[in-house]
Every structure is written in C-alpha cells, then in structure tokens.
Amino acid sequence: MANTLEQLKPITTIVADTGDIEAIKRYQPEDATTNPSLILKASQIPEYSGLIENAIAWAKSQSKDVEQQIEDAGDKLAVNIGLEILKIVPGRISTEVDARLSFDKTASIAKAHKLIKLYQEAGIDKSRILIKLASTWEGICAAKELEQEGINCNLTLLFCFAQARACAEAGVYLISPFVGRILDWYKKDTGLEYSASEDPGVVSVTSIYNYYKRHGFNTVVMGASFRSTGEIIELAGCDRLTIGPALLEELSNSNTPIVQKLLPATEVVAAEPAMSEAQFRWEFNEDPMAVEKLAEGIRNFAIDQGKLEVMLKAELTS
C-alpha cells in the first residue's frame, strides 16, 4: 500500500514549505515556497555559503552605499536560493516581497519587478515564479496589477474569508490560507482542543475552497501552516498543500488511508459584485483572529528579515 504522502499526490499538488535543498530532493514536491523566516534558516546551512558569497559580491557591484548593498544582497540571496530549488522542482518557486512593504502597494510592485528581473537575468522565465505578498488590502491591490502584467502572485498570511474573497476578485493566481496559526489562536482564546475535522483552520480553508469552486474563481487554494498530519488529511483534495519537511516525513512514514474531502463544485453560480476597500476593511476588522495573526505574521517576518540583514551587513563590512 502506498504511504500517505504518495496517496495524497494524485489528488492534491504537494508543495515543499522549506528552503532546504536536501529535504526538497527527498520528498519530490511539484513546487516550493520560501519566506523570510525560511531564507534566514536556509542561510545557516553550510552548503549555502557560496550563495551568500555570490549575493554579497553582486550587491557590492551594484552600489557603494552599505544600506543599499544590504537590501540588494538580501534580494539576491532569496533569488539564489530560489534558483537552487528550481533545479529540483518541476514547477514553481514562491519568493516573498519584504514584509515591511506590506502596506505600500507601489513599493511592493517595484520589489516584485526587481525579483523577477533577477530571476530572468539567471535565465528563469517568470512563469516559474510566484511573487509572495501579504494579504493586506495594499498587497492584494499590488497583486492585481502584477497579475495584469503577467506576473503571478501567491497571497500569504491569509486568515479570513474577506481576504480570500478580495484575492479571488483581484484575479490572484494563488492564495496560501493558513491553517495552524488559526488553530493556535482559537486554542489560546477558548482553551479548547479540536479534532482535525473541527479544526478552525481546516474549516476556514474548506469554506474558502468551496466558495471558489461554487463561483468559478480560478484562484488556486494552497493550504499552508500546518500543525499536524491530521489537518493535511482533512484537506485532501485541496488544489495544493504546502508542507514543511517534518510533516512530509510523517506522511511518508504513515499508511493512513486518504479519502478525498474537498471536491470540485457540481454547479457554478455567479458571485456577488466585487468588494470595495471599505467593505474589505470592515469585514477584516470584524475578525479579531485575522487582525491579530496578520499583524503578528508581518512583524515576525520583518524581524527575521532584520536578522538576515544583520548577518549580511557583517559579511559586507568584514
């Protein structure tokens, strides 16, 4: 009997949520995703030292200003790691825009253009890249413009239906609704434990998936941020699931039978008119979990970006 991971693959595209090349080779996912926290972790892998050296040298060739060099080195390192991953996965790599730009549409678009240019200079077509942006109103608006240019986006830090609906209406290629972080909030708030089928994160992603399919939205739903294999199994049939190495290992060592839980709609009906900015902000504001977890996620990604820049600055000035 095939292991649980192999049973999942025919009904859900598996994406590796890591920057660790060896883990990606081991589990053979279709795509991979990175973020500032994963880039920071990957930068500490000895085998990546050459990628850091290359990023430092490139940054020095671009500018004499140290602060600009730090920014350039960070962007180049993220792309260098993405390039290594693209040698292994047949599909796409998601590379994230600096979280500190989450409320600046213009700067987010400029950063996306820079990252795409770095990939193209390395011979990678934009069709293999997903630009990751936080699911703020500004991030969603930036993604709408990028999608119209033919640059596909992955909207991350997505915690509630208002964010998901706005992304679909903006024509975003893919969303990453978080599962485990939603569960974390509810467990802390209520003091309760939840079965996998009742897990608030699983319920949220299932609701989003069903809404997209019922109304014919093409935006890909990629469940993310898992705390257990139970959550993953409950979302079998989701368009994609991005999973970290530890849970990929658990799934590959398990023989739990997979039953497809998420199924395409049998009938498509027209959606409501698109949300206004005011409507989005009100509906988002009405969900305290989403408000808290989005802010926390942006802050934590910014903190890890800062740690990475401290490391790069030491390399640049040594």
Short mmCIF file of C-alpha atoms in Angstrom, two decimals:
data_model
loop_
_atom_site.label_atom_id
_atom_site.label_comp_id
_atom_site.label_asym_id
_atom_site.label_seq_id
_atom_site.Cartn_x
_atom_site.Cartn_y
_atom_site.Cartn_z
CA MET A 1 0.00 0.00 0.00
CA ALA A 2 1.29 3.45 -0.89
CA ASN A 3 2.26 5.68 2.02
CA THR A 4 0.02 8.60 2.94
CA LEU A 5 2.14 11.16 1.07
CA GLU A 6 2.04 9.10 -2.13
CA GLN A 7 -1.74 8.67 -1.75
CA LEU A 8 -2.14 12.46 -1.47
CA LYS A 9 -0.13 13.36 -4.55
CA PRO A 10 -2.67 12.25 -7.21
CA ILE A 11 -5.44 14.43 -5.73
CA THR A 12 -3.52 17.39 -4.27
CA THR A 13 -0.38 19.07 -5.60
CA ILE A 14 2.26 18.85 -2.87
CA VAL A 15 4.47 21.90 -2.32
CA ALA A 16 7.53 21.94 -0.04
CA ASP A 17 7.46 24.70 2.55
CA THR A 18 11.21 24.98 3.01
CA GLY A 19 14.45 26.33 1.62
CA ASP A 20 16.30 23.10 2.46
CA ILE A 21 17.50 21.58 -0.81
CA GLU A 22 18.06 18.11 0.66
CA ALA A 23 14.51 17.96 2.03
CA ILE A 24 13.12 19.01 -1.34
CA LYS A 25 15.12 16.28 -3.10
CA ARG A 26 13.86 13.71 -0.61
CA TYR A 27 10.13 14.38 -0.99
CA GLN A 28 9.97 15.42 -4.66
CA PRO A 29 7.23 18.07 -4.46
CA GLU A 30 5.83 19.86 -7.50
CA ASP A 31 6.62 23.37 -6.21
CA ALA A 32 8.34 25.00 -3.24
CA THR A 33 7.65 28.10 -1.15
CA THR A 34 10.01 30.30 0.83
CA ASN A 35 9.59 33.26 3.16
CA PRO A 36 11.97 35.48 5.17
CA SER A 37 12.00 33.01 8.08
CA LEU A 38 12.84 30.09 5.78
CA ILE A 39 15.50 32.12 3.95
CA LEU A 40 17.08 33.00 7.31
CA LYS A 41 17.08 29.33 8.29
CA ALA A 42 18.43 28.24 4.90
CA SER A 43 21.22 30.82 5.05
CA GLN A 44 22.65 28.95 8.04
CA ILE A 45 23.06 25.72 6.04
CA PRO A 46 26.83 25.33 5.32
CA GLU A 47 26.20 24.23 1.74
CA TYR A 48 24.64 27.62 1.04
CA SER A 49 27.73 29.66 1.91
CA GLY A 50 28.57 30.06 -1.76
CA LEU A 51 25.11 31.51 -2.45
CA ILE A 52 25.70 34.11 0.27
CA GLU A 53 29.14 34.97 -1.10
CA ASN A 54 27.66 35.41 -4.56
CA ALA A 55 24.89 37.68 -3.20
CA ILE A 56 27.45 39.79 -1.33
CA ALA A 57 29.69 40.16 -4.38
CA TRP A 58 26.74 41.08 -6.58
CA ALA A 59 25.47 43.67 -4.09
CA LYS A 60 28.90 45.30 -3.91
CA SER A 61 28.95 45.53 -7.70
CA GLN A 62 25.62 47.39 -7.71
CA SER A 63 26.26 50.16 -5.20
CA LYS A 64 28.77 51.77 -2.85
CA ASP A 65 26.09 52.53 -0.28
CA VAL A 66 26.08 49.93 2.52
CA GLU A 67 22.35 50.13 3.21
CA GLN A 68 21.57 49.61 -0.47
CA GLN A 69 24.07 46.74 -0.56
CA ILE A 70 22.27 45.06 2.36
CA GLU A 71 18.94 45.30 0.56
CA ASP A 72 20.41 44.08 -2.73
CA ALA A 73 22.23 41.19 -1.04
CA GLY A 74 19.00 40.08 0.65
CA ASP A 75 17.09 40.11 -2.63
CA LYS A 76 19.88 38.32 -4.47
CA LEU A 77 20.19 35.66 -1.75
CA ALA A 78 16.45 34.94 -1.87
CA VAL A 79 16.71 34.53 -5.65
CA ASN A 80 19.90 32.43 -5.39
CA ILE A 81 18.14 30.01 -3.05
CA GLY A 82 15.13 30.01 -5.37
CA LEU A 83 17.39 29.16 -8.31
CA GLU A 84 18.81 26.16 -6.47
CA ILE A 85 15.32 24.93 -5.66
CA LEU A 86 14.21 25.36 -9.29
CA LYS A 87 16.92 22.90 -10.31
CA ILE A 88 14.95 20.25 -8.42
CA VAL A 89 11.23 21.06 -8.55
CA PRO A 90 9.48 20.82 -11.93
CA GLY A 91 7.07 23.63 -11.09
CA ARG A 92 7.35 27.00 -9.38
CA ILE A 93 9.16 28.74 -6.56
CA SER A 94 7.44 31.35 -4.39
CA THR A 95 9.71 34.24 -3.38
CA GLU A 96 8.42 36.78 -0.89
CA VAL A 97 8.41 40.55 -1.01
CA ASP A 98 9.87 42.24 2.10
CA ALA A 99 7.17 42.13 4.80
CA ARG A 100 7.98 45.74 5.71
CA LEU A 101 6.39 46.74 2.40
CA SER A 102 3.07 45.07 3.25
CA PHE A 103 1.18 48.39 3.37
CA ASP A 104 2.91 50.01 0.38
CA LYS A 105 1.44 48.97 -2.96
CA THR A 106 3.90 50.93 -5.11
CA ALA A 107 6.99 49.67 -3.28
CA SER A 108 5.68 46.09 -3.34
CA ILE A 109 5.24 46.23 -7.11
CA ALA A 110 8.74 47.67 -7.52
CA LYS A 111 10.23 44.89 -5.36
CA ALA A 112 8.34 42.26 -7.36
CA HIS A 113 9.76 43.68 -10.60
CA LYS A 114 13.26 43.56 -9.11
CA LEU A 115 12.93 39.92 -8.04
CA ILE A 116 11.52 38.88 -11.42
CA LYS A 117 14.39 40.72 -13.18
CA LEU A 118 16.95 38.86 -11.05
CA TYR A 119 15.38 35.54 -11.97
CA GLN A 120 15.21 36.47 -15.65
CA GLU A 121 18.87 37.51 -15.64
CA ALA A 122 19.61 34.00 -14.39
CA GLY A 123 17.64 32.51 -17.28
CA ILE A 124 14.40 31.70 -15.43
CA ASP A 125 11.12 32.71 -17.05
CA LYS A 126 8.56 34.50 -14.89
CA SER A 127 6.15 31.60 -15.49
CA ARG A 128 8.13 29.61 -12.90
CA ILE A 129 7.96 32.31 -10.22
CA LEU A 130 5.23 33.26 -7.77
CA ILE A 131 5.69 36.59 -6.02
CA LYS A 132 4.53 36.27 -2.39
CA LEU A 133 2.73 39.21 -0.85
CA ALA A 134 0.92 39.63 2.45
CA SER A 135 -2.87 39.62 2.12
CA THR A 136 -3.31 43.25 3.15
CA TRP A 137 -5.52 45.47 1.02
CA GLU A 138 -2.35 47.05 -0.41
CA GLY A 139 -0.80 43.64 -1.08
CA ILE A 140 -3.94 42.46 -2.87
CA CYS A 141 -4.03 45.64 -4.99
CA ALA A 142 -0.33 45.19 -5.85
CA ALA A 143 -1.04 41.60 -6.87
CA LYS A 144 -3.94 42.70 -9.09
CA GLU A 145 -1.62 44.98 -11.06
CA LEU A 146 1.15 42.38 -11.23
CA GLU A 147 -1.26 39.72 -12.47
CA GLN A 148 -2.39 42.09 -15.23
CA GLU A 149 1.29 42.31 -16.27
CA GLY A 150 1.55 38.52 -16.39
CA ILE A 151 3.42 38.18 -13.08
CA ASN A 152 1.69 35.53 -10.98
CA CYS A 153 1.33 36.03 -7.23
CA ASN A 154 0.94 33.99 -4.06
CA LEU A 155 -1.01 35.88 -1.39
CA THR A 156 0.16 34.73 2.02
CA LEU A 157 -0.71 35.45 5.66
CA LEU A 158 -4.34 34.83 4.76
CA PHE A 159 -6.58 34.13 7.75
CA CYS A 160 -10.16 35.00 6.88
CA PHE A 161 -12.82 34.88 4.21
CA ALA A 162 -12.68 38.62 3.44
CA GLN A 163 -9.03 38.29 2.42
CA ALA A 164 -9.78 35.22 0.31
CA ARG A 165 -12.72 36.83 -1.46
CA ALA A 166 -10.77 40.01 -2.26
CA CYS A 167 -7.89 37.93 -3.67
CA ALA A 168 -10.19 35.98 -5.98
CA GLU A 169 -11.88 39.17 -7.18
CA ALA A 170 -8.43 40.66 -7.88
CA GLY A 171 -7.54 37.72 -10.12
CA VAL A 172 -4.73 36.49 -7.90
CA TYR A 173 -3.12 33.27 -9.16
CA LEU A 174 -2.83 31.53 -5.77
CA ILE A 175 -3.62 32.07 -2.10
CA SER A 176 -2.00 30.49 0.96
CA PRO A 177 -4.68 30.35 3.67
CA PHE A 178 -3.02 29.48 6.98
CA VAL A 179 -4.34 26.54 8.99
CA GLY A 180 -2.11 26.02 12.01
CA ARG A 181 -1.88 29.67 13.02
CA ILE A 182 -5.68 29.92 13.04
CA LEU A 183 -5.79 26.84 15.28
CA ASP A 184 -3.16 28.38 17.58
CA TRP A 185 -5.30 31.47 18.09
CA TYR A 186 -8.51 29.57 18.81
CA LYS A 187 -6.83 27.17 21.23
CA LYS A 188 -5.38 30.11 23.15
CA ASP A 189 -8.63 32.07 23.01
CA THR A 190 -11.00 29.26 24.02
CA GLY A 191 -8.75 26.88 25.95
CA LEU A 192 -10.26 24.03 23.90
CA GLU A 193 -8.70 21.21 21.93
CA TYR A 194 -10.05 20.50 18.44
CA SER A 195 -10.28 17.34 16.38
CA ALA A 196 -8.81 17.59 12.88
CA SER A 197 -12.28 17.78 11.29
CA GLU A 198 -13.34 20.58 13.66
CA ASP A 199 -10.03 22.44 13.47
CA PRO A 200 -10.91 26.13 12.80
CA GLY A 201 -8.10 26.37 10.24
CA VAL A 202 -9.36 23.33 8.35
CA VAL A 203 -12.92 24.70 8.47
CA SER A 204 -11.68 28.06 7.11
CA VAL A 205 -9.78 26.58 4.16
CA THR A 206 -12.66 24.23 3.34
CA SER A 207 -15.06 27.18 3.27
CA ILE A 208 -12.76 29.20 1.00
CA TYR A 209 -12.23 26.26 -1.34
CA ASN A 210 -15.96 25.59 -1.63
CA TYR A 211 -16.71 29.29 -2.27
CA TYR A 212 -14.11 29.48 -5.04
CA LYS A 213 -15.35 26.34 -6.77
CA ARG A 214 -19.04 27.25 -6.39
CA HIS A 215 -18.48 30.65 -8.02
CA GLY A 216 -15.98 29.56 -10.66
CA PHE A 217 -12.95 31.50 -9.42
CA ASN A 218 -9.69 30.26 -10.93
CA THR A 219 -7.52 31.29 -7.97
CA VAL A 220 -5.62 28.27 -6.63
CA VAL A 221 -6.19 27.40 -2.95
CA MET A 222 -3.00 26.20 -1.27
CA GLY A 223 -3.44 25.31 2.40
CA ALA A 224 -0.41 26.30 4.49
CA SER A 225 1.00 26.47 8.02
CA PHE A 226 0.14 23.01 9.32
CA ARG A 227 0.47 21.75 12.88
CA SER A 228 -0.34 18.08 12.25
CA THR A 229 -0.82 15.50 9.54
CA GLY A 230 -4.45 15.30 10.64
CA GLU A 231 -5.06 18.81 9.30
CA ILE A 232 -3.45 17.83 5.99
CA ILE A 233 -5.50 14.65 5.66
CA GLU A 234 -8.72 16.61 6.30
CA LEU A 235 -7.84 18.88 3.36
CA ALA A 236 -7.13 16.08 0.89
CA GLY A 237 -8.35 17.27 -2.48
CA CYS A 238 -7.41 20.94 -1.93
CA ASP A 239 -5.74 22.36 -5.04
CA ARG A 240 -2.35 22.45 -3.32
CA LEU A 241 -0.91 21.98 0.17
CA THR A 242 2.45 23.46 1.18
CA ILE A 243 4.04 21.29 3.86
CA GLY A 244 7.24 21.55 5.91
CA PRO A 245 9.87 18.74 5.98
CA ALA A 246 8.88 17.33 9.40
CA LEU A 247 5.27 16.72 8.34
CA LEU A 248 6.33 15.47 4.90
CA GLU A 249 8.45 12.90 6.76
CA GLU A 250 5.48 11.90 8.94
CA LEU A 251 3.25 11.49 5.91
CA SER A 252 5.85 9.41 4.09
CA ASN A 253 6.17 7.11 7.13
CA SER A 254 2.38 6.72 7.52
CA ASN A 255 -0.04 4.35 5.83
CA THR A 256 -3.21 6.22 6.86
CA PRO A 257 -5.73 5.80 4.01
CA ILE A 258 -6.61 9.02 2.20
CA VAL A 259 -10.19 9.93 1.42
CA GLN A 260 -10.71 12.98 -0.79
CA LYS A 261 -12.53 15.50 1.41
CA LEU A 262 -12.57 18.56 -0.88
CA LEU A 263 -14.32 18.13 -4.19
CA PRO A 264 -14.99 20.47 -7.15
CA ALA A 265 -18.45 22.02 -7.33
CA THR A 266 -21.08 20.24 -9.41
CA GLU A 267 -22.68 23.56 -10.37
CA VAL A 268 -21.18 27.06 -10.76
CA VAL A 269 -23.23 30.14 -9.89
CA ALA A 270 -22.43 33.83 -10.27
CA ALA A 271 -20.63 35.56 -7.39
CA GLU A 272 -21.67 38.80 -5.72
CA PRO A 273 -20.27 42.14 -7.00
CA ALA A 274 -16.64 42.76 -6.03
CA MET A 275 -15.87 44.08 -2.55
CA SER A 276 -14.99 47.73 -2.05
CA GLU A 277 -11.98 48.72 0.02
CA ALA A 278 -14.30 49.93 2.79
CA GLN A 279 -16.18 46.64 2.81
CA PHE A 280 -12.95 44.64 2.89
CA ARG A 281 -11.51 46.64 5.75
CA TRP A 282 -14.73 46.39 7.79
CA GLU A 283 -15.17 42.64 7.28
CA PHE A 284 -11.49 42.01 8.04
CA ASN A 285 -11.71 44.22 11.14
CA GLU A 286 -14.69 42.16 12.34
CA ASP A 287 -12.46 39.07 12.70
CA PRO A 288 -10.12 39.58 15.71
CA MET A 289 -8.21 36.39 14.93
CA ALA A 290 -7.36 37.58 11.42
CA VAL A 291 -6.41 41.06 12.61
CA GLU A 292 -4.07 39.71 15.28
CA LYS A 293 -2.49 36.92 13.22
CA LEU A 294 -1.88 39.09 10.14
CA ALA A 295 -0.16 41.77 12.22
CA GLU A 296 1.85 39.16 14.12
CA GLY A 297 2.88 37.39 10.91
CA ILE A 298 4.07 40.60 9.25
CA ARG A 299 6.01 41.61 12.38
CA ASN A 300 7.68 38.21 12.70
CA PHE A 301 8.67 38.08 9.03
CA ALA A 302 10.10 41.59 9.38
CA ILE A 303 12.08 40.51 12.46
CA ASP A 304 13.60 37.58 10.58
CA GLN A 305 14.36 39.83 7.60
CA GLY A 306 16.17 42.13 10.04
CA LYS A 307 18.20 39.22 11.44
CA LEU A 308 19.16 38.20 7.92
CA GLU A 309 20.26 41.76 7.16
CA VAL A 310 22.42 41.88 10.30
CA MET A 311 24.20 38.76 9.04
CA LEU A 312 24.58 40.23 5.55
CA LYS A 313 25.87 43.53 6.90
CA ALA A 314 28.56 41.70 8.86
CA GLU A 315 29.61 39.91 5.67
CA LEU A 316 29.53 43.12 3.63
CA THR A 317 31.64 45.13 6.07
CA SER A 318 34.10 42.41 7.12
#
